[in-house]
Amino acid sequence: MGVSIDDVAAQAHVSTATVSRALRGLPRVSEATRAKVFSVAAELGYVPSRSASGLATGRTRTVGVLVPFVDRWYFGHAIEGIDQVLRENGYNLLLFSLGGYLHGQKRSFTESMVRKQIDALLVLSLGLSEEELRQLHHTDIPLLSVGGPVNGCRGVYIDDVAAATAAMDHLIGLGHRRIGHLRGGVQDEQTFRVPALRTVAFEAAMARAGLEPRPGWNAAGEFTVSDGMQAAARIFEAPGERPTALFCGSDEMALGAMFEAQRRGIRIPEELSLIGIDDHDFSAPAGLTTIAQQPWEHGRAAAGMLLAELGGTAGAVRDVTMPFELKVRRSTAPPPREA
Amino acid sequence: MGVSIDDVAAQAHVSTATVSRALRGLPRVSEATRAKVFSVAAELGYVPSRSASGLATGRTRTVGVLVPFVDRWYFGHAIEGIDQVLRENGYNLLLFSLGGYLHGQKRSFTESMVRKQIDALLVLSLGLSEEELRQLHHTDIPLLSVGGPVNGCRGVYIDDVAAATAAMDHLIGLGHRRIGHLRGGVQDEQTFRVPALRTVAFEAAMARAGLEPRPGWNAAGEFTVSDGMQAAARIFEAPGERPTALFCGSDEMALGAMFEAQRRGIRIPEELSLIGIDDHDFSAPAGLTTIAQQPWEHGRAAAGMLLAELGGTAGAVRDVTMPFELKVRRSTAPPPREA
DNA sequence: CTGTTAGCGCTTTCAA
DNA sequence: TTGAAAGCGCTAACAG
């Protein structure tokens, strides 16, 4: 069914080797020959077989992307950026989603998943076990993390401690002293470090400002709207005075808190200031103050480095710290007078 | 570097053919031999080369997934479902994102992208041009759409007309007569038909109820929060009386409208009812009434049919209509008395 | 139940 | 600048 290189060679009256060289833009092919080959190939609708060239070269021109979820803000946008760069360079993107940070059998991916079918792997915000890392390094394809530090592997991401600190500085600068914390990512803290980094920064900022975190003002959950809602509800229902501001581990949590506050008639920002991290698509419309990051740029940068490395630039894969930016919107203001 | 089938064969003292049969679970291999082969393979860390078996069989065990975006609610969730089923069956998922419904060069994907590297293609809510369809059918791999009808191609999706009608019936049943419409997906109407179907249903429902749509109560944009916001703003600013309810083409638009209403102090549902379609992750937390659909189930169903077809069940790929469900939440109520 | 052998379609020396 | 030929690692007859 398929048109093969031999068909093109026959039709163009040259050898298969020449067709191969011509089509791949290699030197040492006369312009006349090259033109002829191109026209015949186009005419026949020839498309090279990836399997065959993969087998012959040992390279698949495919990059694997391992993600915990595809249906979450950061990941969707990062994948978009990765895809762009890959496609621009003729690479394919093979997607592996874990559908959650599950451990166990679903994670027996590394060995079989990776070997012999991808030239490089991008790991998105995902903690890897020692064993997994060992296996991945053993296959010795370039490896790079996006969105958060992964043990023993270079990465592209923002400085989460600095970002969270900037958020806290904003709150403290406005005069808040009763600051609560919606902590995220409790499920996988050993391996996925971003939520913990943000929490550490929160605590450090509190200490630096001479403020004491109160247990009743602290609630945890995953980085999702519904967990944000529930966590906020717990804080709102805790006895004693309410915090005047909430530092949220992610915008999704902050938005959940915002919905919950609205439902209870707690006015934002008059009675409660809210700040998140990410700049989720919903944040600007909702008027949420946040620390913005740009996952698609992370994806682009990471994919670019990986391709450079594959292209022969040894050491192209480096740790890169991406910028973040405070976006002040309607959800933060000085605390109420009486506070 | 790589352990090949020959290494396993040598070590197990059998032929490569036997190793191949044993590892793939084919019949006519003694249990003793099979066990031996498995243990040697494990010991050596053997992983078959996809390129080689792809070349030999002509099948790649890879399914392509073509999406307009990966960072939008419907697509992210659909991909998640597809990925699950594919992975459970040892298939890979090759992702092609268009990063928007762009036409032109970015869309010269079909021919080169598809051929010789995937066994089947899933097209997500994406209109295809005649030429693209022709090419795809020409490659004659199974083809299936998810999320919306695609000309000349079977698909898995909800009945959008019925879904939109259910939403309208809810509004009308509550007593609303001044109903506005946030119309979505204006950019690609010729090819991507879902938004148009929902609009048609809106108009039909209005007519059936003897209501006349007013131009000032109608605004269009893409299926996004920010477009929903802007469209709602236009309606709120139009001269004359305001609608008492807004039928929105998607939850993202409805949520945009909700944010805009809140910003303007328009109370929901007392002054304005809002209904969307989708049941976006944010909808339950925001209390948005909607017609729920489950894209991950669409993805699972579609991937399942495709695999059945590839497995030899001719005719496995069929049109399937998925269920939807009205979820009444806090954003809808009867219109205010004076209305 | 197992082994031999001939490709699958491309790339890549090595010669010419 | 071009061609001939030897694989890449696996599968699939066909024998035995």
XYZ file of C-alpha atoms (C1' of nucleotides) in Angstrom:
710
model
C 0.000 0.000 0.000
C 2.669 2.449 1.001
C 4.986 4.164 -1.388
C 8.510 3.221 -0.391
C 11.847 4.763 -1.006
C 12.452 2.195 -3.694
C 9.486 3.411 -5.660
C 10.846 6.913 -5.575
C 14.310 5.715 -6.514
C 13.012 3.736 -9.470
C 10.840 6.548 -10.701
C 13.625 9.083 -10.372
C 16.206 6.774 -11.898
C 18.588 7.012 -8.980
C 19.533 4.727 -6.112
C 17.728 4.563 -2.830
C 20.779 5.970 -1.141
C 20.544 9.073 -3.250
C 16.873 9.499 -2.502
C 17.611 9.223 1.176
C 20.345 11.823 1.021
C 18.396 14.183 -1.172
C 15.281 14.122 0.931
C 17.131 14.632 4.166
C 19.003 17.603 2.826
C 22.410 15.991 3.106
C 25.268 17.441 1.077
C 26.827 15.792 -1.928
C 23.751 15.614 -4.024
C 23.617 17.662 -7.192
C 20.900 20.224 -7.317
C 19.419 18.640 -10.395
C 19.182 15.258 -8.747
C 17.737 16.711 -5.599
C 15.063 18.571 -7.478
C 14.174 15.492 -9.432
C 13.905 13.399 -6.284
C 11.744 15.960 -4.562
C 9.363 16.215 -7.442
C 9.026 12.470 -7.804
C 8.523 12.051 -4.079
C 5.816 14.684 -4.045
C 4.155 13.212 -7.073
C 4.060 9.768 -5.530
C 3.014 11.092 -2.154
C 5.980 9.450 -0.542
C 6.313 9.649 3.226
C 9.235 7.901 4.887
C 8.492 5.192 7.392
C 9.408 6.225 10.899
C 9.797 2.628 11.926
C 12.287 1.932 9.218
C 14.381 5.008 9.761
C 14.138 4.496 13.472
C 15.429 1.015 13.132
C 18.224 2.071 10.845
C 19.382 5.042 12.882
C 18.479 4.013 16.372
C 16.683 7.292 16.855
C 12.952 7.738 16.787
C 12.640 11.519 16.546
C 10.095 11.214 19.295
C 10.209 12.781 22.725
C 8.289 11.305 25.632
C 6.380 13.561 27.982
C 5.473 12.102 31.321
C 2.745 13.959 33.187
C 0.747 13.337 36.339
C -2.363 14.860 34.719
C -3.132 16.462 31.434
C -6.309 18.075 32.667
C -4.765 20.568 35.033
C -3.773 24.107 34.255
C -0.023 23.866 34.546
C 0.301 20.642 32.622
C -2.018 21.497 29.790
C -0.171 24.714 29.116
C 3.258 23.177 29.484
C 2.372 20.423 27.034
C 1.158 23.031 24.587
C 4.543 24.741 24.664
C 6.432 21.493 24.367
C 4.316 20.364 21.466
C 4.956 23.556 19.552
C 8.706 23.326 19.736
C 8.760 19.633 19.024
C 6.545 19.952 16.000
C 8.498 22.887 14.631
C 11.503 20.610 14.649
C 9.907 17.549 13.186
C 9.755 15.671 16.447
C 6.794 13.734 17.750
C 5.376 13.950 21.219
C 4.497 10.711 22.916
C 2.320 11.367 25.917
C 2.332 9.338 29.094
C -0.175 10.397 31.670
C -0.311 8.870 35.092
C -3.807 10.250 35.691
C -2.760 11.232 39.168
C 0.251 10.775 41.358
C -0.490 7.145 41.819
C 2.125 4.746 42.887
C 2.239 1.046 42.285
C 1.623 -0.795 39.084
C 0.581 2.205 37.093
C 4.045 3.490 37.661
C 5.876 0.542 36.233
C 6.267 2.724 33.213
C 9.842 3.718 33.024
C 11.606 0.695 31.714
C 9.222 -0.505 29.070
C 7.674 2.816 28.276
C 10.795 4.661 27.649
C 13.259 2.330 26.080
C 13.622 2.001 22.394
C 10.859 4.322 21.535
C 11.814 7.814 22.533
C 14.988 9.823 22.177
C 14.474 11.917 25.276
C 12.075 12.343 28.144
C 10.454 15.351 29.737
C 9.113 14.766 33.221
C 6.472 17.243 34.343
C 6.325 18.161 38.028
C 6.520 14.630 39.042
C 8.434 12.977 41.763
C 10.334 9.900 40.719
C 11.359 7.098 42.966
C 14.985 6.111 43.297
C 14.308 3.012 41.297
C 12.584 4.900 38.522
C 15.394 7.397 38.312
C 17.958 4.650 38.212
C 16.166 2.986 35.353
C 15.765 6.207 33.459
C 19.387 7.125 33.788
C 20.272 3.610 32.842
C 18.571 4.014 29.488
C 20.754 7.062 29.171
C 18.524 9.253 27.117
C 18.459 12.954 27.962
C 16.112 13.700 30.804
C 14.698 16.996 31.957
C 12.070 18.071 34.427
C 9.558 20.870 33.955
C 7.559 22.622 36.633
C 9.437 21.529 39.660
C 12.651 20.009 40.915
C 13.136 16.301 40.397
C 15.860 14.608 42.310
C 18.929 13.970 40.218
C 17.685 15.580 37.081
C 17.999 19.057 35.625
C 14.900 21.161 35.360
C 13.074 24.223 34.140
C 10.859 26.004 36.629
C 10.385 29.086 38.722
C 12.004 29.615 42.091
C 9.015 28.552 44.117
C 10.423 29.797 47.369
C 11.037 33.227 45.915
C 7.624 33.257 44.297
C 5.829 32.359 47.487
C 7.919 34.878 49.344
C 6.871 37.577 46.909
C 3.264 36.690 47.554
C 3.754 36.889 51.289
C 5.631 40.157 51.003
C 2.684 41.609 49.161
C 0.292 40.566 51.913
C 2.560 41.729 54.679
C 3.283 44.948 52.849
C -0.445 45.666 52.791
C -0.435 45.425 56.551
C -1.831 41.951 57.094
C -0.792 40.198 60.258
C -3.452 37.511 60.531
C -2.445 35.406 57.553
C -3.748 31.917 56.915
C -2.389 29.304 54.558
C -4.065 26.952 52.129
C -1.425 24.310 51.679
C -1.432 22.111 48.595
C -0.138 18.828 47.328
C -0.236 16.856 50.505
C -0.493 13.512 48.765
C 2.940 13.221 47.284
C 5.160 15.401 49.293
C 8.125 13.119 49.344
C 8.504 13.197 45.615
C 6.715 16.261 44.333
C 8.372 19.128 46.079
C 6.709 22.276 44.784
C 3.894 22.498 47.360
C 6.335 21.962 50.195
C 8.620 24.696 48.909
C 5.754 27.136 48.909
C 4.837 26.123 52.417
C 8.383 26.568 53.621
C 8.441 30.041 52.134
C 5.168 30.865 53.875
C 6.529 29.833 57.223
C 9.783 31.646 56.724
C 7.993 34.827 55.717
C 5.752 34.633 58.751
C 8.705 34.171 61.030
C 10.611 36.982 59.414
C 7.661 39.319 59.977
C 7.357 38.189 63.550
C 4.005 36.544 62.916
C 2.907 33.287 64.329
C 0.955 30.863 62.146
C -2.175 29.640 63.884
C -3.248 26.047 63.463
C -6.844 27.043 62.811
C -5.749 29.187 59.885
C -3.982 26.414 58.117
C -5.685 23.825 55.942
C -4.388 21.434 53.339
C -5.557 19.695 50.207
C -4.598 19.085 46.616
C -4.019 21.894 44.149
C -7.657 21.935 43.018
C -10.653 24.245 43.277
C -12.710 21.810 45.264
C -9.948 21.123 47.749
C -9.372 24.849 47.999
C -13.022 25.303 48.794
C -13.052 22.673 51.462
C -9.871 23.894 53.037
C -11.173 27.435 53.123
C -14.425 26.228 54.654
C -12.495 24.617 57.463
C -10.682 27.839 58.164
C -13.857 29.899 58.037
C -15.498 27.563 60.502
C -12.627 27.433 62.953
C -13.420 29.080 66.266
C -11.914 32.430 67.117
C -11.104 35.304 64.819
C -10.696 34.812 61.106
C -7.522 35.595 59.219
C -7.596 38.793 57.195
C -5.644 37.201 54.369
C -5.088 33.789 52.906
C -1.937 32.727 51.104
C -2.918 29.876 48.789
C -0.544 27.310 47.356
C -2.076 27.607 43.915
C -4.603 29.737 42.104
C -6.987 26.831 41.857
C -7.062 26.643 45.628
C -7.390 30.408 45.892
C -10.318 30.389 43.500
C -11.943 27.644 45.522
C -11.508 29.817 48.594
C -12.981 32.740 46.721
C -16.094 30.768 45.803
C -16.483 29.581 49.344
C -16.099 33.086 50.709
C -18.682 34.389 48.298
C -21.086 31.685 49.251
C -20.745 32.689 52.867
C -21.001 36.372 52.160
C -17.446 37.094 53.200
C -16.419 40.113 51.166
C -13.229 40.129 49.180
C -11.029 42.054 49.620
C -12.798 44.129 52.289
C -12.944 41.348 54.844
C -10.486 38.890 53.360
C -7.558 39.197 50.998
C -6.653 36.257 48.785
C -3.460 35.584 46.874
C -2.427 32.567 44.851
C 0.380 31.389 42.624
C 0.166 30.548 38.908
C -2.049 33.025 37.093
C -4.571 30.446 36.036
C -6.827 31.307 33.085
C -9.598 32.088 35.538
C -7.547 34.362 37.744
C -7.674 37.550 35.721
C -11.431 37.258 35.134
C -11.963 36.511 38.810
C -9.759 39.414 39.828
C -7.418 37.189 41.788
C -4.079 38.643 42.820
C -1.371 36.144 42.085
C 2.231 35.360 41.276
C 2.164 34.601 37.577
C 4.207 31.950 35.881
C 4.105 30.837 32.255
C 4.121 27.082 31.882
C 4.038 27.194 28.094
C 7.321 29.081 28.187
C 8.716 26.467 30.541
C 7.659 23.836 28.046
C 9.188 25.679 25.138
C 12.464 26.226 26.942
C 12.722 22.643 28.072
C 11.887 21.175 24.698
C 14.388 23.506 23.100
C 17.205 22.400 25.372
C 16.379 18.765 24.851
C 16.436 19.150 21.092
C 19.723 20.999 21.275
C 21.164 18.165 23.305
C 19.857 15.628 20.825
C 21.284 17.769 18.073
C 24.719 17.211 19.499
C 25.192 20.219 21.751
C 26.520 18.422 24.783
C 25.549 20.191 27.976
C 22.617 21.959 26.365
C 20.349 20.576 29.050
C 20.766 22.843 32.042
C 18.893 23.990 35.093
C 16.938 27.080 34.158
C 15.050 29.340 36.511
C 12.090 30.988 34.867
C 10.692 34.374 35.825
C 7.530 35.046 37.783
C 5.637 38.239 38.362
C 3.279 39.637 40.957
C -0.071 40.579 39.448
C -2.048 42.726 41.815
C -5.765 42.473 41.151
C -8.956 42.954 43.095
C -8.576 40.201 45.672
C -6.021 41.902 47.886
C -6.245 45.094 49.891
C -5.145 46.339 53.314
C -6.834 44.536 56.197
C -9.985 46.049 57.707
C -9.352 48.844 60.266
C -10.450 47.022 63.325
C -8.188 44.090 62.585
C 23.929 -0.794 24.271
C 20.560 -2.361 23.778
C 19.758 -5.954 24.567
C 18.266 -7.506 21.467
C 16.102 -10.501 20.887
C 19.167 -12.413 19.745
C 20.807 -11.956 23.109
C 17.781 -13.416 24.791
C 17.623 -16.269 22.315
C 21.267 -17.138 22.818
C 21.048 -16.975 26.570
C 17.898 -19.077 26.654
C 19.226 -21.537 24.115
C 16.307 -21.153 21.771
C 15.728 -19.390 18.464
C 14.724 -15.800 18.081
C 11.396 -16.913 16.690
C 10.656 -18.782 19.862
C 11.570 -15.806 21.970
C 9.274 -13.652 19.913
C 6.404 -16.090 20.257
C 6.943 -16.679 23.929
C 7.130 -13.035 24.849
C 4.078 -12.112 22.854
C 1.998 -14.826 24.424
C 1.430 -16.683 21.187
C 0.382 -20.335 21.355
C 2.594 -23.276 20.484
C 5.275 -22.602 23.008
C 5.773 -25.060 25.836
C 5.325 -23.672 29.283
C 8.830 -24.601 30.214
C 10.269 -22.728 27.267
C 8.072 -19.750 27.866
C 9.103 -19.550 31.484
C 12.735 -19.816 30.573
C 12.443 -17.087 27.973
C 10.632 -14.788 30.362
C 13.211 -15.220 33.044
C 16.112 -14.633 30.718
C 14.418 -11.600 29.223
C 13.789 -10.147 32.650
C 17.302 -10.889 33.760
C 18.781 -9.176 30.743
C 16.347 -6.296 30.958
C 15.234 -6.926 27.433
C 12.698 -4.558 25.903
C 11.638 -5.074 22.306
C 12.296 -2.329 19.822
C 9.117 -0.684 18.644
C 10.795 0.413 15.466
C 11.791 -3.109 14.581
C 8.482 -4.718 15.318
C 6.712 -1.831 13.671
C 8.741 -2.326 10.572
C 8.174 -6.040 10.570
C 4.447 -5.949 11.199
C 3.494 -2.705 9.579
C 1.710 -1.671 12.758
C 3.059 0.768 15.284
C 0.766 0.136 18.232
C 0.419 3.877 18.443
C -2.720 5.929 18.117
C -2.606 9.558 17.082
C -4.718 12.116 18.876
C -5.306 15.374 17.085
C -6.515 18.210 19.261
C -7.103 21.914 18.759
C -5.857 22.636 22.298
C -4.669 20.569 25.177
C -5.155 23.312 27.719
C -8.921 23.472 27.635
C -11.317 21.606 29.861
C -12.939 19.289 27.359
C -9.727 18.290 25.649
C -7.645 17.714 28.723
C -10.231 15.394 30.179
C -10.869 13.582 26.919
C -7.167 12.971 26.453
C -6.970 11.600 29.961
C -9.640 9.013 29.155
C -8.057 8.101 25.864
C -4.661 7.706 27.449
C -5.988 5.330 30.080
C -7.534 2.938 27.623
C -4.604 3.076 25.268
C -2.093 2.401 27.986
C -4.111 -0.445 29.451
C -3.845 -2.069 26.064
C -0.212 -1.449 25.409
C -0.790 1.300 22.898
C 1.024 4.586 22.767
C -0.551 7.975 22.401
C 1.021 10.352 19.949
C -0.261 13.848 20.533
C -0.742 16.453 17.844
C -1.934 19.795 19.069
C -2.866 22.586 16.733
C -2.680 25.150 19.520
C -5.891 26.666 18.249
C -8.181 26.237 15.324
C -5.673 27.764 13.015
C -5.788 27.185 9.357
C -2.972 27.374 6.892
C 0.455 25.924 7.188
C 0.058 24.658 10.705
C -2.627 22.429 9.356
C -0.544 20.678 6.755
C -0.390 17.884 9.253
C -2.431 15.085 7.893
C -0.334 13.535 5.229
C 3.076 13.516 6.822
C 1.949 13.430 10.410
C -0.293 10.496 10.122
C 1.171 8.145 7.630
C 3.384 5.330 8.603
C 3.478 6.188 12.231
C 0.093 5.594 13.744
C -2.419 2.790 13.436
C -5.465 4.947 14.006
C -6.432 8.549 14.593
C -8.731 10.249 17.051
C -9.812 13.732 16.067
C -11.042 15.879 18.928
C -13.777 18.419 18.237
C -12.057 19.643 15.223
C -13.356 20.543 11.879
C -11.455 19.094 8.981
C -11.317 20.474 5.509
C -12.383 18.390 2.546
C -8.782 18.014 1.538
C -7.690 16.902 4.984
C -10.472 14.352 5.171
C -9.633 13.043 1.763
C -6.025 12.563 2.767
C -6.944 10.901 6.011
C -9.312 8.490 4.385
C -6.736 7.849 1.736
C -4.292 6.581 4.356
C -7.114 4.288 5.346
C -6.454 3.964 9.019
C -9.469 3.931 11.340
C -10.650 7.417 12.118
C -12.985 8.603 14.835
C -14.060 11.957 16.181
C -14.615 12.831 19.815
C -16.535 15.774 21.193
C -18.393 16.824 18.116
C -19.448 15.768 14.681
C -16.825 15.752 11.969
C -17.982 15.533 8.412
C -17.627 12.075 6.964
C -16.303 10.426 10.070
C -17.975 8.549 12.901
C -17.924 10.096 16.319
C -18.510 9.951 20.044
C -20.263 12.894 21.635
C -23.426 14.138 23.260
C -26.454 15.306 21.345
C -25.655 18.981 21.583
C -29.028 20.078 20.350
C -30.787 18.008 22.990
C -28.372 19.199 25.669
C -28.894 22.847 24.822
C -32.610 22.255 24.643
C -32.572 20.770 28.125
C -30.804 23.865 29.375
C -33.365 26.115 27.760
C -36.244 24.036 29.083
C -34.866 24.499 32.567
C -34.767 28.261 32.163
C -38.175 28.444 30.567
C -39.620 26.070 33.133
C -38.475 28.445 35.845
C -40.537 31.136 34.214
C -37.884 33.107 32.365
C -38.990 34.949 29.281
C -36.189 37.456 28.858
C -33.431 35.052 27.923
C -30.110 36.127 26.473
C -27.494 34.025 24.743
C -23.726 33.884 25.019
C -22.780 32.236 21.795
C -19.449 30.474 21.441
C -17.008 29.247 18.855
C -17.493 31.925 16.292
C -14.067 31.480 14.751
C -14.465 28.138 13.114
C -18.092 27.649 12.550
C -17.849 26.071 9.158
C -15.863 23.154 10.430
C -16.406 22.922 14.155
C -20.122 22.506 14.529
C -20.785 22.162 18.245
C -21.262 25.863 19.043
C -23.597 26.277 16.111
C -25.699 23.315 17.206
C -26.142 24.844 20.629
C -27.137 28.133 19.075
C -29.658 26.459 16.822
C -31.197 24.749 19.828
C -31.387 28.069 21.658
C -33.238 29.684 18.808
C -35.581 26.762 18.380
C -36.390 26.689 22.086
C -37.094 30.403 22.074
C -39.408 30.079 19.115
C -41.176 27.117 20.629
C -41.837 29.115 23.776
C -43.059 32.029 21.761
C -40.124 34.194 22.832
C -38.262 36.551 20.632
C -34.493 36.778 20.930
C -33.355 40.357 21.219
C -30.183 41.466 19.470
C -28.938 43.281 22.549
C -29.119 40.091 24.570
C -26.941 38.135 22.259
C -23.151 38.243 22.273
C -20.525 35.959 20.841
C -16.980 34.862 21.530
C -14.859 31.793 21.940
C -15.562 29.129 24.556
C -13.378 30.830 27.167
C -13.827 32.643 30.460
C -12.462 35.890 29.162
C -14.636 35.868 26.081
C -17.588 34.978 28.292
C -16.784 37.969 30.435
C -16.551 40.342 27.553
C -19.687 39.051 25.920
C -21.595 39.368 29.174
C -20.282 42.890 29.626
C -21.670 43.829 26.238
C -25.074 42.509 27.181
C -25.032 44.235 30.566
C -24.188 47.508 28.917
C -26.772 47.291 26.179
C -29.535 49.875 26.517
C -32.966 48.790 27.659
C -33.934 46.121 30.112
C -31.596 43.318 30.967
C -32.350 39.668 30.390
C -33.311 37.722 33.496
C -31.392 34.678 32.327
C -28.423 33.883 30.155
C -27.989 30.656 28.248
C -24.242 30.216 27.720
C -22.651 28.032 25.076
C -20.158 26.608 27.535
C -19.459 26.677 31.230
C -16.312 28.660 30.684
C -18.385 31.408 29.114
C -20.974 31.133 31.861
C -18.309 31.465 34.518
C -16.926 34.498 32.733
C -20.414 35.978 32.824
C -20.659 35.133 36.495
C -17.439 36.976 37.287
C -18.563 39.962 35.286
C -21.940 40.022 37.019
C -20.290 39.854 40.410
C -17.984 42.668 39.515
C -20.969 44.801 38.613
C -22.960 43.820 41.651
C -25.585 41.970 39.666
C -26.885 39.285 41.999
C -27.072 35.692 40.895
C -29.604 34.131 40.786
C -31.845 36.856 42.241
C -31.380 39.265 39.370
C -29.880 36.992 36.763
C -29.934 33.247 36.186
C -27.008 31.604 34.438
C -26.788 28.195 32.827
C -23.967 26.614 30.877
C -23.043 23.328 29.244
C -20.160 21.026 30.246
C -19.840 20.800 34.010
C -16.383 22.253 34.086
C -14.279 21.566 37.185
C -15.078 25.049 38.386
C -18.811 24.775 37.940
C -19.747 22.877 41.067
C -17.585 25.081 43.294
C -19.001 28.171 41.656
C -22.542 26.857 42.001
C -23.189 27.043 38.287
C -26.206 25.205 36.943
C -25.221 23.290 33.851
C -25.747 20.396 31.505
C -23.014 17.975 32.457
C -21.053 15.848 30.039
C -18.101 13.580 30.732
C -15.321 13.975 28.225
C -13.117 11.343 29.843
C -15.873 8.809 29.190
C -16.066 9.989 25.615
C -12.345 9.427 25.334
C -12.542 5.997 26.888
C -15.377 4.924 24.631
C -13.709 6.209 21.509
C -10.359 4.655 22.286
C -12.072 1.376 23.082
C -13.851 1.252 19.756
C -10.708 2.119 17.891
C -8.781 -0.643 19.590
C -11.560 -3.126 18.890
C -11.422 -2.164 15.261
C -7.670 -2.552 15.198
C -8.122 -5.865 16.953
C -10.041 -7.120 13.995
C -13.639 -6.388 14.931
C -14.762 -4.831 11.697
C -17.446 -2.237 12.253
C -16.453 -1.663 15.853
C -16.119 2.039 15.175
C -19.620 3.431 15.362
C -21.411 6.665 16.077
C -22.133 6.794 19.777
C -24.262 9.336 21.559
C -23.159 9.904 25.110
C -25.460 10.924 27.955
C -25.733 14.355 29.534
C -27.436 15.484 32.673
C -28.934 18.667 34.032
C -27.261 19.728 37.268
C -29.273 22.355 39.030
C -27.138 24.492 41.298
C -27.248 27.965 42.746
C -27.036 30.024 39.569
C -30.592 29.507 38.404
C -33.892 30.499 40.001
C -37.220 31.921 38.901
C -36.978 35.433 37.502
C -37.560 38.375 39.833
C -41.243 39.220 40.442
C -41.305 42.477 38.596
C -39.871 40.899 35.488
C 6.575 -27.316 19.795
C 10.743 -25.188 17.614
C 14.190 -23.504 14.136
C 15.440 -21.359 9.493
C 15.001 -17.861 6.592
C 13.426 -14.070 4.164
C 12.108 -9.738 4.391
C 9.904 -4.907 6.518
C 12.068 0.258 4.576
C 15.464 2.900 5.700
C 20.568 4.539 6.579
C 25.314 4.197 6.001
C 29.748 2.709 4.991
C 32.663 1.719 1.146
C 33.675 1.901 -3.663
C 33.453 3.887 -7.929
C 28.202 13.003 -6.933
C 26.315 8.414 -7.044
C 25.521 3.271 -6.364
C 25.890 -1.401 -4.150
C 25.275 -3.809 -0.279
C 25.131 -4.791 4.518
C 22.641 -4.362 8.255
C 19.105 -2.208 12.198
C 15.760 -5.929 15.365
C 11.865 -7.998 14.759
C 7.973 -11.033 12.633
C 5.966 -14.521 9.803
C 5.777 -18.030 6.778
C 7.432 -22.532 6.068
C 9.689 -26.625 7.420
C 10.615 -30.073 10.476
